[in-house]
Amino acid sequence: MKFFIDSAQIEEIREAIALGVCDGVTTNPSLVAKTGKSFDQVIAEITEIVDGPISLETTAMDVDGMVKEARALAARHDNVVVKIPMTREGMQATKICFEEGISTNVTLIFSPLQALLAAKAGATYVSPFIGRLDDISTEGMSLISDIVDVFGNYAFDTEIIVASVRHPIHILDSARMGADICTIPFGVIKKLYDHPLTDIGIQKFLSDWEKVPK
Ligand code: G3P
């Protein structure tokens, strides 16, 4: 299973790379806005240090506008994956990108049929948002299970990026279901390392070590 970091903050991305858990990066307009930097600067910083897919989102809503943005983003770096929203226009743009060899990540997916449409359009990745479903009392992980089942019935190359991850159990469940990738906020990545029994065990080993004659 691949871990992407869901962030546009260069320091977080740098730390995730140092930890060895950054197989790629996903961003969205909200994450870019949080940096306080221009999109151009964010792209330059991330493409400089990340050796893996980097999702950058289009903001046009019409097919021509999306494709134009997609071409410009893809031209920035070989690692760029163009993020396109799950709309009718978005699926037309995704198909054009597929024909032009531009990698795409279809975002804001909330149903298995939306994922199927994106795969049929030739999306490289689909991003189902599970936390936002949980937020409205709908089981986000059921969506992942359904998409894994549907994709498993066919020969799509489209990979599933579990997005809108909020806590470690989302990642555990995704791994159990066989999702290809989780894109994870840095705060949640850090939590994956922690266990109180590990801390207690280390303390005990260190205090016992003090008793060993030197
Ligand atoms: O990858 C999508 C993600 O950034 C959305 O997360 O927490 O805003 O639902 P959230």
CSV table of N, CA and C and ligand atoms in Angstrom, one decimal, residues 6-7 26-28 30-31 34 83 105 107-108 127-132 135 161-166 183-185, ligand 1:
chain,number,residue,atom,x,y,z
A,6,ASP,N,-1.3,14.3,2.2
A,6,ASP,CA,-2.3,15.2,1.8
A,6,ASP,C,-2.0,16.6,2.3
A,7,SER,N,-1.1,17.3,1.6
A,7,SER,CA,-0.7,18.6,2.2
A,7,SER,C,0.0,19.4,1.1
A,26,THR,N,-0.8,14.7,-2.5
A,26,THR,CA,-2.0,15.3,-3.0
A,26,THR,C,-2.3,16.6,-2.4
A,27,THR,N,-2.7,17.5,-3.3
A,27,THR,CA,-3.1,18.9,-2.8
A,27,THR,C,-4.5,19.2,-3.3
A,28,ASN,N,-5.1,20.2,-2.8
A,28,ASN,CA,-6.4,20.7,-3.4
A,28,ASN,C,-6.3,22.2,-3.2
A,30,SER,N,-8.0,24.2,-1.3
A,30,SER,CA,-8.0,24.6,0.2
A,30,SER,C,-6.7,24.4,0.8
A,31,LEU,N,-6.0,23.3,0.5
A,31,LEU,CA,-4.7,23.1,1.1
A,31,LEU,C,-3.6,24.1,0.6
A,34,LYS,N,-4.1,27.4,2.4
A,34,LYS,CA,-3.5,27.4,3.7
A,34,LYS,C,-2.1,27.8,3.8
A,83,LYS,N,-5.5,16.9,-11.1
A,83,LYS,CA,-6.7,16.5,-10.3
A,83,LYS,C,-7.9,17.2,-11.0
A,105,ASN,N,-6.3,12.4,-11.6
A,105,ASN,CA,-6.8,12.0,-10.4
A,105,ASN,C,-8.2,12.6,-10.3
A,107,THR,N,-11.3,13.6,-8.5
A,107,THR,CA,-11.5,13.9,-7.1
A,107,THR,C,-13.0,14.2,-6.8
A,108,LEU,N,-13.3,14.3,-5.5
A,108,LEU,CA,-14.7,14.5,-5.0
A,108,LEU,C,-15.6,13.4,-5.4
A,127,SER,N,-10.3,9.5,-6.3
A,127,SER,CA,-10.2,9.9,-4.9
A,127,SER,C,-11.5,9.9,-4.3
A,128,PRO,N,-12.0,8.8,-3.7
A,128,PRO,CA,-13.2,8.8,-2.8
A,128,PRO,C,-12.9,9.5,-1.5
A,129,PHE,N,-13.8,10.4,-1.1
A,129,PHE,CA,-13.6,11.2,0.1
A,129,PHE,C,-14.4,10.5,1.3
A,130,ILE,N,-13.7,9.8,2.2
A,130,ILE,CA,-14.4,9.0,3.2
A,130,ILE,C,-14.8,9.9,4.4
A,131,GLY,N,-13.9,10.7,4.9
A,131,GLY,CA,-14.2,11.5,6.1
A,131,GLY,C,-15.4,12.4,5.9
A,132,ARG,N,-15.6,12.9,4.7
A,132,ARG,CA,-16.8,13.8,4.5
A,132,ARG,C,-18.1,13.0,4.5
A,135,ASP,N,-18.8,12.4,8.0
A,135,ASP,CA,-19.4,13.7,8.6
A,135,ASP,C,-20.9,13.8,8.5
A,161,ILE,N,-7.3,6.0,-4.5
A,161,ILE,CA,-6.6,6.8,-3.4
A,161,ILE,C,-7.7,7.1,-2.4
A,162,VAL,N,-7.6,6.5,-1.2
A,162,VAL,CA,-8.5,6.8,-0.1
A,162,VAL,C,-8.2,8.2,0.4
A,163,ALA,N,-9.1,9.1,0.2
A,163,ALA,CA,-8.9,10.6,0.6
A,163,ALA,C,-9.9,11.0,1.7
A,164,SER,N,-9.6,12.2,2.2
A,164,SER,CA,-10.4,12.7,3.3
A,164,SER,C,-10.3,11.8,4.5
A,165,VAL,N,-9.0,11.4,4.7
A,165,VAL,CA,-8.7,10.5,5.8
A,165,VAL,C,-8.6,11.3,7.1
A,166,ARG,N,-9.2,10.8,8.2
A,166,ARG,CA,-9.2,11.6,9.4
A,166,ARG,C,-8.5,11.0,10.6
A,183,THR,N,-4.2,8.8,1.0
A,183,THR,CA,-3.5,10.1,1.2
A,183,THR,C,-3.9,10.7,2.5
A,184,ILE,N,-2.9,11.0,3.3
A,184,ILE,CA,-3.0,11.2,4.7
A,184,ILE,C,-2.5,12.5,5.2
A,185,PRO,N,-3.3,13.3,6.0
A,185,PRO,CA,-2.7,14.5,6.6
A,185,PRO,C,-1.5,14.2,7.5
B,1,G3P,O1,-7.6,14.5,-0.2
B,1,G3P,C1,-8.8,15.2,0.0
B,1,G3P,C2,-8.7,15.9,1.3
B,1,G3P,O2,-7.8,16.9,1.2
B,1,G3P,C3,-10.1,16.3,1.8
B,1,G3P,O3,-10.0,16.2,3.1
B,1,G3P,O4,-10.5,16.6,5.5
B,1,G3P,O5,-11.0,18.3,3.8
B,1,G3P,O6,-12.3,16.2,3.8
B,1,G3P,P1,-11.0,16.9,4.1
